[in-house]
Coordinates of C-alpha atoms (C1' of nucleotides) in Angstrom, one line a residue:
Chain A
M1267 CA 0.0 0.0 0.0
K1268 CA 2.8 2.4 -0.6
I1269 CA 3.7 2.5 -4.3
D1270 CA 3.8 5.9 -5.9
P1271 CA 5.3 6.4 -9.3
K1272 CA 7.5 9.4 -9.6
N1273 CA 4.7 11.3 -11.2
P1274 CA 4.5 14.4 -9.0
A1275 CA 0.9 15.2 -9.9
D1276 CA -2.3 13.7 -8.5
L1277 CA -0.3 12.6 -5.5
S1278 CA -3.4 12.9 -3.3
A1279 CA -5.4 10.9 -5.8
Q1280 CA -2.8 8.1 -5.8
I1281 CA -2.7 8.0 -2.1
A1282 CA -6.4 7.8 -1.9
K1283 CA -6.4 5.0 -4.4
A1284 CA -3.8 3.1 -2.4
I1285 CA -5.7 3.3 0.8
R1286 CA -9.0 2.6 -0.9
D1287 CA -7.5 -0.6 -2.5
A1288 CA -6.2 -1.6 0.9
I1289 CA -9.7 -1.3 2.4
M1290 CA -11.4 -3.1 -0.5
S1291 CA -8.8 -5.9 -0.5
G1292 CA -9.3 -6.5 3.2
D1293 CA -5.8 -5.4 4.1
L1294 CA -7.4 -2.8 6.3
L1295 CA -10.2 -4.1 8.5
V1296 CA -13.3 -2.3 9.7
D1297 CA -12.6 0.0 12.6
E1298 CA -8.9 -0.4 12.1
R1299 CA -7.0 2.8 12.7
L1300 CA -4.9 4.2 9.9
P1301 CA -1.5 5.7 10.8
S1302 CA -1.6 9.3 11.8
E1303 CA -1.5 12.0 9.1
A1304 CA 2.1 12.7 10.0
E1305 CA 3.1 9.0 9.7
L1306 CA 1.3 8.6 6.4
A1307 CA 3.1 11.7 5.1
E1308 CA 6.3 10.1 6.0
Q1309 CA 5.4 6.7 4.6
F1310 CA 4.3 8.1 1.2
E1311 CA 7.0 10.8 1.3
V1312 CA 4.6 13.6 0.8
S1313 CA 3.5 16.5 3.0
R1314 CA 0.7 16.4 5.4
P1315 CA -1.7 18.6 3.4
T1316 CA -1.4 16.1 0.5
V1317 CA -2.2 13.3 2.9
R1318 CA -5.2 15.3 4.2
E1319 CA -6.6 15.8 0.7
A1320 CA -6.4 12.1 0.1
L1321 CA -8.2 11.4 3.4
K1322 CA -10.9 13.9 2.6
R1323 CA -11.5 12.1 -0.7
L1324 CA -12.0 8.8 1.2
G1325 CA -14.2 10.6 3.8
A1326 CA -16.4 11.8 1.0
Q1327 CA -17.1 8.2 0.1
S1328 CA -17.7 7.3 3.7
L1329 CA -14.8 4.9 3.5
I1330 CA -13.2 6.4 6.6
R1331 CA -14.2 8.6 9.5
T1332 CA -11.9 10.8 11.5
Q1333 CA -11.8 11.7 15.2
R1334 CA -9.7 14.3 16.9
G1335 CA -7.8 14.0 20.1
A1336 CA -5.2 11.8 21.6
T1337 CA -6.6 8.4 20.6
G1338 CA -8.1 9.9 17.5
G1339 CA -7.2 9.4 13.9
A1340 CA -8.7 8.0 10.7
F1341 CA -10.6 4.8 11.0
V1342 CA -11.9 2.4 8.4
N1343 CA -15.6 3.0 8.4
R1344 CA -18.2 0.3 8.4
L1345 CA -20.3 1.4 5.4
K1346 CA -23.9 1.4 6.4
F1347 CA -26.8 1.1 4.1
E1348 CA -28.1 4.4 5.2
D1349 CA -24.8 6.2 4.4
A1350 CA -24.9 4.6 1.0
Y1351 CA -28.5 5.7 0.4
G1352 CA -27.6 9.3 0.5
Q1353 CA -24.7 9.0 -1.9
Q1354 CA -26.7 6.9 -4.3
I1355 CA -29.6 9.4 -4.3
T1356 CA -27.2 12.3 -5.0
T1357 CA -25.5 10.5 -7.8
S1358 CA -28.7 9.2 -9.4
T1359 CA -30.4 12.6 -9.2
L1360 CA -27.5 14.3 -10.9
L1361 CA -27.2 11.5 -13.5
L1362 CA -30.8 12.0 -14.5
S1363 CA -30.6 15.8 -14.6
M1364 CA -27.3 16.1 -16.4
N1365 CA -27.8 13.5 -19.1
D1366 CA -31.1 14.5 -20.6
V1367 CA -32.6 11.3 -19.4
S1368 CA -36.2 11.3 -20.6
F1369 CA -39.1 10.9 -18.2
A1370 CA -40.1 7.8 -20.1
T1371 CA -36.7 6.1 -19.6
A1372 CA -36.5 6.9 -15.9
C1373 CA -40.1 5.9 -15.4
E1374 CA -39.6 2.6 -17.2
A1375 CA -36.6 1.8 -15.1
R1376 CA -38.3 2.7 -11.9
Y1377 CA -41.3 0.5 -12.5
A1378 CA -39.3 -2.3 -13.9
L1379 CA -37.3 -2.4 -10.7
E1380 CA -40.4 -2.1 -8.5
R1381 CA -42.1 -4.9 -10.2
A1382 CA -39.0 -7.0 -9.5
C1383 CA -39.7 -6.5 -5.8
A1384 CA -43.4 -7.1 -5.9
P1385 CA -43.4 -10.9 -5.7
L1386 CA -41.0 -10.8 -2.7
S1387 CA -43.0 -8.0 -1.1
A1388 CA -46.2 -10.0 -1.5
Q1389 CA -44.5 -13.0 0.1
R1390 CA -42.9 -11.2 3.1
R1391 CA -44.9 -8.0 3.8
T1392 CA -45.3 -7.3 7.5
A1393 CA -48.1 -5.4 9.2
D1394 CA -45.8 -2.4 9.5
H1395 CA -45.2 -2.1 5.7
L1396 CA -48.9 -2.5 5.0
A1397 CA -49.8 0.2 7.5
T1398 CA -47.3 2.6 6.0
M1399 CA -48.6 1.9 2.5
R1400 CA -52.2 2.5 3.6
A1401 CA -51.3 5.6 5.6
E1402 CA -49.6 7.1 2.6
A1403 CA -52.5 6.2 0.3
H1404 CA -54.9 7.9 2.7
R1405 CA -52.7 11.0 2.9
Q1406 CA -52.8 11.2 -0.9
S1407 CA -56.5 11.3 -0.8
Q1408 CA -56.6 14.5 1.3
P1409 CA -57.9 17.4 -0.9
G1410 CA -55.6 20.2 0.2
L1411 CA -52.4 18.5 -0.7
T1412 CA -49.8 20.3 -2.8
D1413 CA -48.3 18.6 -5.8
E1414 CA -45.0 18.3 -4.0
A1415 CA -46.5 16.8 -0.9
F1416 CA -48.4 14.4 -3.1
C1417 CA -45.2 13.3 -4.8
A1418 CA -43.4 13.0 -1.5
S1419 CA -46.1 10.7 -0.2
D1420 CA -45.9 8.8 -3.5
V1421 CA -42.2 8.2 -2.9
A1422 CA -42.9 7.1 0.7
F1423 CA -45.6 4.6 -0.5
H1424 CA -43.2 3.0 -3.0
R1425 CA -40.4 2.9 -0.5
A1426 CA -42.6 0.9 1.8
L1427 CA -43.5 -1.4 -1.1
V1428 CA -39.8 -2.0 -1.8
D1429 CA -38.8 -2.3 1.8
A1430 CA -41.5 -4.9 2.2
A1431 CA -39.4 -7.3 0.1
G1432 CA -37.2 -7.6 3.2
N1433 CA -34.0 -7.5 1.1
P1434 CA -31.7 -4.6 2.1
V1435 CA -29.7 -4.9 -1.1
L1436 CA -32.9 -4.4 -3.1
S1437 CA -33.9 -1.5 -0.9
Y1438 CA -30.6 0.1 -1.4
Q1439 CA -30.5 -0.3 -5.2
L1440 CA -34.0 1.1 -5.6
A1441 CA -33.6 4.0 -3.2
G1442 CA -31.7 5.8 -5.9
A1443 CA -34.1 5.0 -8.7
V1444 CA -37.2 6.0 -6.8
E1445 CA -35.9 9.1 -5.1
A1446 CA -34.1 10.4 -8.1
M1447 CA -37.4 10.4 -10.0
Q1448 CA -38.9 12.9 -7.6
P1449 CA -37.6 16.0 -9.4
L1450 CA -39.0 14.7 -12.7
M1451 CA -42.3 13.7 -11.1
N1452 CA -42.7 17.3 -9.8
M1453 CA -43.1 18.6 -13.3
I1454 CA -46.4 16.8 -13.4
T1455 CA -49.4 18.6 -12.1
F1456 CA -51.9 16.2 -10.7
S1457 CA -55.6 16.9 -11.3
A1458 CA -58.1 15.8 -8.7
R1459 CA -59.2 13.1 -11.3
S1460 CA -55.7 11.7 -11.8
R1461 CA -55.0 11.7 -8.1
E1462 CA -58.1 9.7 -7.5
R1463 CA -57.0 7.1 -10.0
I1464 CA -53.5 6.9 -8.6
V1465 CA -54.8 6.6 -5.0
G1466 CA -57.1 3.9 -6.3
L1467 CA -54.3 1.9 -7.8
H1468 CA -52.2 2.4 -4.6
S1469 CA -55.0 1.0 -2.5
A1470 CA -55.4 -1.9 -4.8
I1471 CA -51.7 -2.6 -4.7
A1472 CA -51.8 -2.6 -0.9
D1473 CA -54.7 -5.0 -1.1
A1474 CA -52.9 -7.3 -3.5
I1475 CA -49.8 -7.3 -1.3
E1476 CA -51.8 -8.0 1.8
L1477 CA -53.5 -11.0 0.0
Q1478 CA -50.0 -12.1 -1.2
D1479 CA -51.3 -12.0 -4.7
A1480 CA -48.1 -11.3 -6.6
A1481 CA -49.6 -11.5 -10.1
K1482 CA -52.3 -8.9 -9.2
A1483 CA -49.7 -6.6 -7.7
D1484 CA -47.6 -6.9 -10.8
A1485 CA -50.5 -6.1 -13.1
L1486 CA -51.5 -3.1 -11.0
L1487 CA -47.9 -1.8 -11.1
D1488 CA -48.0 -2.2 -14.8
D1489 CA -51.2 -0.1 -14.9
L1490 CA -49.7 2.5 -12.7
A1491 CA -46.6 2.7 -14.9
R1492 CA -48.7 3.2 -18.0
Y1493 CA -50.9 5.8 -16.4
T1494 CA -47.9 7.7 -15.1
Q1495 CA -46.3 7.7 -18.6
E1496 CA -49.6 8.9 -20.0
L1497 CA -49.8 11.8 -17.6
A1498 CA -46.3 12.8 -18.4
Q1499 CA -47.0 12.5 -22.1
N1500 CA -49.9 14.9 -21.7
V1501 CA -47.8 17.5 -19.9
I1502 CA -45.2 17.3 -22.7
S1503 CA -47.8 17.6 -25.4
D1504 CA -49.4 20.6 -23.7
R1505 CA -46.1 22.3 -23.5
E1506 CA -45.3 21.7 -27.1
A1507 CA -48.7 23.0 -28.1
A1508 CA -48.3 26.1 -26.1
R1509 CA -44.9 26.7 -27.6
A1510 CA -46.3 26.3 -31.2
Q1511 CA -49.0 28.8 -30.4
S1512 CA -46.6 31.5 -29.1
Chain B
M278 CA -23.9 29.5 -1.3
K279 CA -21.8 31.1 1.3
I280 CA -23.3 30.5 4.7
D281 CA -20.9 29.2 7.3
P282 CA -21.9 29.1 10.9
K283 CA -19.2 30.2 13.4
N284 CA -18.5 26.5 14.1
P285 CA -14.8 26.4 13.3
A286 CA -14.7 22.7 12.7
D287 CA -15.6 20.8 9.6
L288 CA -15.2 23.9 7.6
S289 CA -14.1 22.0 4.5
A290 CA -17.2 19.8 4.8
Q291 CA -19.5 22.8 5.1
I292 CA -17.9 24.4 2.0
A293 CA -18.2 21.1 0.1
K294 CA -21.9 20.9 1.1
A295 CA -22.5 24.5 0.0
I296 CA -21.0 23.9 -3.4
R297 CA -22.7 20.5 -3.8
D298 CA -26.1 22.1 -3.0
A299 CA -25.4 24.8 -5.5
I300 CA -24.7 22.2 -8.2
M301 CA -27.7 20.1 -7.3
S302 CA -30.1 23.1 -7.2
G303 CA -28.9 24.2 -10.6
D304 CA -27.3 27.4 -9.3
L305 CA -24.1 26.1 -10.9
L306 CA -24.5 24.7 -14.4
V307 CA -22.6 21.9 -16.1
D308 CA -19.2 23.0 -17.3
E309 CA -19.5 26.3 -15.4
R310 CA -16.2 27.3 -13.9
L311 CA -16.0 27.8 -10.1
P312 CA -14.1 30.7 -8.7
S313 CA -10.4 30.0 -8.3
E314 CA -9.2 28.5 -5.0
A315 CA -7.9 31.9 -3.9
E316 CA -11.3 33.6 -4.6
L317 CA -13.2 30.8 -2.9
A318 CA -10.9 31.1 0.1
E319 CA -11.7 34.8 0.2
Q320 CA -15.4 34.4 -0.2
F321 CA -15.7 31.7 2.5
E322 CA -13.1 33.5 4.7
V323 CA -11.0 30.4 5.0
S324 CA -7.5 29.4 3.9
R325 CA -6.7 27.9 0.6
P326 CA -5.9 24.4 2.0
T327 CA -9.3 24.3 3.5
V328 CA -10.9 25.2 0.2
R329 CA -8.8 22.5 -1.5
E330 CA -9.9 19.9 0.9
A331 CA -13.5 20.8 0.1
L332 CA -12.8 20.6 -3.6
K333 CA -11.2 17.2 -3.3
R334 CA -14.3 15.9 -1.6
L335 CA -16.4 17.0 -4.6
G336 CA -13.8 15.6 -7.0
A337 CA -14.1 12.2 -5.3
Q338 CA -17.8 12.2 -6.1
S339 CA -17.1 13.3 -9.7
L340 CA -19.1 16.5 -9.2
I341 CA -16.2 18.7 -10.3
R342 CA -13.1 18.3 -12.4
T343 CA -10.0 20.4 -12.2
Q344 CA -7.5 21.7 -14.7
R345 CA -4.3 23.4 -14.2
G346 CA -3.0 26.4 -16.1
A347 CA -4.0 29.9 -17.1
T348 CA -7.6 29.1 -18.1
G349 CA -7.8 26.2 -15.6
G350 CA -9.8 25.9 -12.5
A351 CA -12.5 23.7 -11.1
F352 CA -15.5 23.0 -13.4
V353 CA -18.8 21.5 -12.7
N354 CA -18.6 18.0 -14.2
R355 CA -21.2 16.5 -16.3
L356 CA -21.7 13.2 -14.4
K357 CA -21.4 10.4 -16.9
F358 CA -23.0 7.0 -16.5
E359 CA -19.5 5.4 -16.7
D360 CA -18.2 7.5 -13.9
A361 CA -21.1 6.6 -11.7
Y362 CA -20.6 2.9 -12.5
G363 CA -17.3 2.8 -10.7
Q364 CA -18.6 4.6 -7.6
Q365 CA -21.6 2.4 -7.5
I366 CA -19.5 -0.8 -7.8
T367 CA -17.1 0.2 -5.0
T368 CA -19.9 1.2 -2.7
S369 CA -22.0 -1.9 -3.4
T370 CA -19.0 -4.2 -3.0
L371 CA -18.1 -2.7 0.4
L372 CA -21.7 -2.7 1.5
L373 CA -21.9 -6.4 0.9
S374 CA -18.6 -7.3 2.4
M375 CA -18.9 -5.1 5.5
N376 CA -22.5 -5.8 6.5
D377 CA -22.5 -9.6 6.5
V378 CA -24.9 -9.7 3.6
S379 CA -25.6 -13.4 3.0
F380 CA -25.0 -14.9 -0.4
A381 CA -28.7 -15.7 -0.5
T382 CA -29.8 -12.1 0.0
A383 CA -27.4 -10.7 -2.6
C384 CA -28.2 -13.4 -5.1
E385 CA -31.9 -12.9 -4.7
A386 CA -31.5 -9.2 -5.3
R387 CA -29.4 -9.7 -8.3
Y388 CA -31.7 -12.1 -10.0
A389 CA -34.8 -10.2 -9.1
L390 CA -33.3 -7.1 -10.8
E391 CA -32.2 -9.1 -13.8
R392 CA -35.6 -10.6 -14.3
A393 CA -37.0 -7.1 -14.3
C394 CA -34.8 -6.4 -17.3
A395 CA -35.6 -9.5 -19.2
P396 CA -38.9 -8.5 -20.8
L397 CA -37.3 -5.2 -22.1
S398 CA -34.2 -7.1 -23.2
A399 CA -36.3 -9.6 -25.1
Q400 CA -38.1 -6.7 -26.8
R401 CA -35.1 -4.6 -27.8
R402 CA -32.1 -6.9 -28.0
T403 CA -29.8 -6.1 -30.9
A404 CA -27.4 -8.3 -32.8
D405 CA -24.6 -6.9 -30.8
H406 CA -26.0 -7.9 -27.5
L407 CA -26.8 -11.4 -28.7
A408 CA -23.4 -11.8 -30.1
T409 CA -21.8 -10.8 -26.8
M410 CA -24.0 -13.2 -24.8
R411 CA -23.2 -16.1 -27.2
A412 CA -19.5 -15.3 -27.2
E413 CA -19.4 -15.3 -23.4
A414 CA -21.4 -18.5 -23.2
H415 CA -19.0 -20.1 -25.6
R416 CA -16.0 -18.9 -23.6
Q417 CA -17.6 -20.5 -20.5
S418 CA -17.6 -23.8 -22.2
Q419 CA -13.8 -23.9 -22.6
P420 CA -12.3 -26.6 -20.4
G421 CA -9.2 -24.8 -19.2
L422 CA -10.9 -21.8 -17.7
T423 CA -10.1 -20.9 -14.1
D424 CA -13.0 -20.2 -11.7
E425 CA -12.2 -16.5 -11.7
A426 CA -12.3 -16.3 -15.5
F427 CA -15.5 -18.2 -15.5
C428 CA -17.1 -15.8 -13.0
A429 CA -15.8 -12.8 -15.0
S430 CA -17.4 -14.2 -18.1
D431 CA -20.6 -14.8 -16.2
V432 CA -20.6 -11.2 -15.2
A433 CA -20.0 -10.1 -18.8
F434 CA -22.9 -12.3 -20.0
H435 CA -25.3 -10.8 -17.5
R436 CA -24.1 -7.3 -18.3
A437 CA -24.9 -7.9 -21.9
L438 CA -28.3 -9.2 -20.9
V439 CA -29.0 -6.1 -18.9
D440 CA -27.6 -3.7 -21.5
A441 CA -29.9 -5.3 -24.1
A442 CA -32.8 -3.6 -22.3
G443 CA -31.5 -0.4 -23.9
N444 CA -32.2 1.6 -20.7
P445 CA -29.1 3.3 -19.3
V446 CA -30.8 3.9 -16.0
L447 CA -31.4 0.2 -15.6
S448 CA -27.9 -0.6 -16.7
Y449 CA -26.5 1.8 -14.1
Q450 CA -28.6 0.5 -11.3
L451 CA -27.7 -3.1 -12.0
A452 CA -24.0 -2.6 -12.6
G453 CA -23.5 -2.4 -8.8
A454 CA -25.6 -5.4 -8.0
V455 CA -24.1 -7.6 -10.6
E456 CA -20.4 -6.6 -10.2
A457 CA -20.6 -6.5 -6.4
M458 CA -21.7 -10.1 -6.5
Q459 CA -18.4 -11.2 -8.1
P460 CA -16.4 -11.5 -4.8
L461 CA -19.1 -13.6 -3.4
M462 CA -19.4 -15.7 -6.5
N463 CA -15.7 -16.4 -6.4
M464 CA -16.1 -18.5 -3.3
I465 CA -17.9 -21.1 -5.4
T466 CA -15.9 -23.7 -7.1
F467 CA -17.6 -24.8 -10.3
S468 CA -17.3 -28.4 -11.2
A469 CA -17.3 -29.4 -14.8
R470 CA -20.9 -30.7 -14.3
S471 CA -22.2 -27.4 -12.8
R472 CA -20.5 -25.4 -15.5
E473 CA -22.2 -27.4 -18.1
R474 CA -25.5 -26.8 -16.6
I475 CA -24.9 -23.0 -16.3
V476 CA -23.7 -22.7 -19.8
G477 CA -26.7 -24.6 -21.0
L478 CA -29.0 -22.1 -19.2
H479 CA -27.0 -19.2 -20.6
S480 CA -27.4 -20.5 -24.1
A481 CA -31.1 -21.1 -23.5
I482 CA -31.5 -17.6 -22.2
A483 CA -29.8 -16.2 -25.3
D484 CA -32.2 -18.3 -27.4
A485 CA -35.2 -16.9 -25.6
I486 CA -34.0 -13.4 -25.9
E487 CA -33.3 -13.8 -29.6
L488 CA -36.9 -15.2 -30.0
Q489 CA -38.2 -12.4 -27.9
D490 CA -39.8 -14.9 -25.6
A491 CA -39.9 -12.9 -22.4
A492 CA -41.7 -15.6 -20.4
K493 CA -39.2 -18.2 -21.3
A494 CA -36.3 -16.0 -20.4
D495 CA -37.9 -15.2 -17.1
A496 CA -38.4 -18.9 -16.3
L497 CA -34.8 -19.7 -17.3
L498 CA -33.5 -16.9 -15.1
D499 CA -35.5 -18.3 -12.2
D500 CA -33.9 -21.7 -12.8
L501 CA -30.5 -20.1 -12.9
A502 CA -31.2 -18.2 -9.7
R503 CA -32.3 -21.4 -7.9
Y504 CA -29.3 -23.4 -9.2
T505 CA -26.9 -20.7 -8.1
Q506 CA -28.4 -20.7 -4.7
E507 CA -28.2 -24.5 -4.6
L508 CA -24.5 -24.4 -5.5
A509 CA -23.7 -21.8 -2.8
Q510 CA -25.7 -23.8 -0.3
N511 CA -23.6 -26.9 -1.0
V512 CA -20.4 -24.9 -0.5
I513 CA -21.7 -23.6 2.8
S514 CA -22.8 -27.1 3.9
D515 CA -19.5 -28.6 3.0
R516 CA -17.7 -26.0 5.0
E517 CA -19.8 -26.6 8.1
A518 CA -19.3 -30.3 7.8
A519 CA -15.6 -29.9 7.5
R520 CA -15.6 -27.6 10.6
A521 CA -17.7 -30.1 12.6
Q522 CA -15.2 -32.8 11.8
S523 CA -12.1 -31.0 12.8
Chain C
dA1409 C1' 0.7 40.5 -43.0
dG1410 C1' 1.3 36.1 -41.4
dA1411 C1' 3.7 32.3 -39.2
dC1412 C1' 6.4 31.0 -35.4
dG1413 C1' 8.8 31.3 -31.1
dT1414 C1' 9.0 33.7 -26.4
dT1415 C1' 7.3 35.8 -22.5
dT1416 C1' 3.9 36.3 -19.0
dA1417 C1' 0.1 35.9 -16.1
dA1418 C1' -3.2 32.9 -13.9
dT1419 C1' -4.1 28.7 -11.7
dT1420 C1' -3.6 24.3 -9.6
dG1421 C1' -0.4 21.1 -7.0
dT1422 C1' 2.7 20.7 -3.4
dC1423 C1' 5.7 21.9 0.6
dT1424 C1' 7.1 23.9 5.1
dG1425 C1' 6.1 25.4 9.5
dA1426 C1' 3.1 26.8 12.8
dC1427 C1' -0.9 27.3 16.0
dA1428 C1' -5.6 26.0 17.9
dA1429 C1' -8.8 22.6 19.5
dA1430 C1' -10.2 18.3 21.1
dT1431 C1' -9.4 14.2 23.7
dG1432 C1' -8.0 10.6 26.4
dA1433 C1' -4.4 9.1 29.5
dA1434 C1' -1.3 9.9 33.1
dA1435 C1' 0.0 12.5 37.0
dA1436 C1' -1.0 15.3 40.9
dT1437 C1' -3.9 16.7 44.5
dT1438 C1' -7.5 16.5 47.9
Chain D
dA1244 C1' -10.2 6.5 46.3
dA1245 C1' -12.0 10.2 43.9
dT1246 C1' -11.3 14.3 41.6
dT1247 C1' -8.7 17.7 39.3
dT1248 C1' -4.8 19.1 36.6
dT1249 C1' -1.4 18.5 33.3
dC1250 C1' 0.2 16.7 29.2
dA1251 C1' 1.0 14.3 24.9
dT1252 C1' -1.2 13.1 20.6
dT1253 C1' -3.9 14.0 16.8
dT1254 C1' -6.8 16.4 13.7
dG1255 C1' -8.3 21.0 11.9
dT1256 C1' -6.9 25.3 10.2
dC1257 C1' -3.9 29.0 8.7
dA1258 C1' -0.1 31.7 6.2
dG1259 C1' 3.2 32.0 2.9
dA1260 C1' 6.0 30.1 -0.6
dC1261 C1' 7.6 27.7 -4.8
dA1262 C1' 7.0 24.4 -8.8
dA1263 C1' 4.4 22.9 -12.9
dT1264 C1' 1.1 23.7 -16.3
dT1265 C1' -1.4 26.2 -19.6
dA1266 C1' -3.2 29.5 -22.8
dA1267 C1' -3.1 34.0 -24.1
dA1268 C1' -0.5 38.0 -25.2
dC1269 C1' 3.6 39.7 -27.2
dG1270 C1' 7.4 40.1 -30.2
dT1271 C1' 10.3 38.6 -34.0
dC1272 C1' 11.4 37.0 -38.4
dT1273 C1' 10.2 35.9 -43.1

DNA sequence: AGACGTTTAATTGTCTGACAAATGAAAATT
DNA sequence: AATTTTCATTTGTCAGACAATTAAACGTCT
């Protein structure tokens, strides 16, 4: 973990890579303490600020945590699912917004992934998950709700559906897809009529999950996906019409 | 983008957050140049090393890129799917290895996600994707292959299957799940007999995708998932038996 | 005037040395 | 023995400096 070619640029990146590799290969174990910044500087034959830049890079990926004081230092961090959620959501959100990903593409991906969870969710759903889904469906039926609040509740509903699968890996993978969709969803204005239909589908999905009817849940998610696409298509058409008129 | 409470610790983290928020909110556009490190230091009323630590954090997330020279500086980076792949894979790999995620859980997630792609892949597969799948299946049938090479080819096969769906968001989400499985897959030693069966399933999957038979592909993936779980279970059982004996 | 080499200014990358703040352990005191 | 004080270690921050890189501005020659 100490090879640095004589390329005197990107030193901090090279050091970060060396330490990252050591962590990923198991050379450094969870909660193990790294040498102090001064020692690392000596080992790598660089200055302390350079070492610090490398450590900050690793900190940004939640690979290490630092603590001040006598027994402090940098420690290999046990990467938690909740830490990874945040990073995944940031990355996914930026990916969608910076690459001109169409609503259709993102929506297709989201519902494809959710439908992958549905059979497992139907099989393993607990009372907790069902209660959350029903509570969110009920909230969505309140009249005074803003579009943003409606979307947020929609995300919460689908999160509960995904979490019901009882597979943290799936929950993690889908967190990004579902949450990153929210900015795109916010462009849709939901009429009372469309809200009614969505809430109806949500309730039906909750019913199917409760009855452990995976095929029904799958079909309903397919309906919901189609309807969401339809709503988005209308928004896009309206905009183009308005632009043609002006 | 310049609020810093008088808390004189974690300054670089606060600055990184401020800039990150500015990027995510659209205040800073893609390819826009940030102020120079010296100007940022002045704006935030901190020293240049502190600013640099903040920039390194953002660089680690591929949110900015830096360039030296007269017209250089830090620029808001257009986050590419390929950049995000790498981060997702490191994060997913560490998540699995550091959280005692069982092979069964990871495997279940992986195949659930792949089965979500299958219908789309069947619908949109190109000659390229089919050729890759068949080439990898053929490679897997070579006798002299090491277990690692077999696994790597397995990953390539499934990557092609996922990419055939023609949805970059899906490809991105699944890259982590599929690649992060590889270290876990490597614990399995594949006998000639089990390889034969896997290759057979792979070929059959390629056939189903070529014929655009989504139901068949789904059923075959289910078979493959079950068989993989069975192989892993055997490895685990053998180990426990060996431990009990010693 | 145009092509080509040179200088120059701006910017990042790195280094040195220093001090402040936090923190736990050891030492001193009650 | 319990509590307080001191102290060493480590991270967090700062100031100033120099090297390396890069493109634009400038000058020179044809």
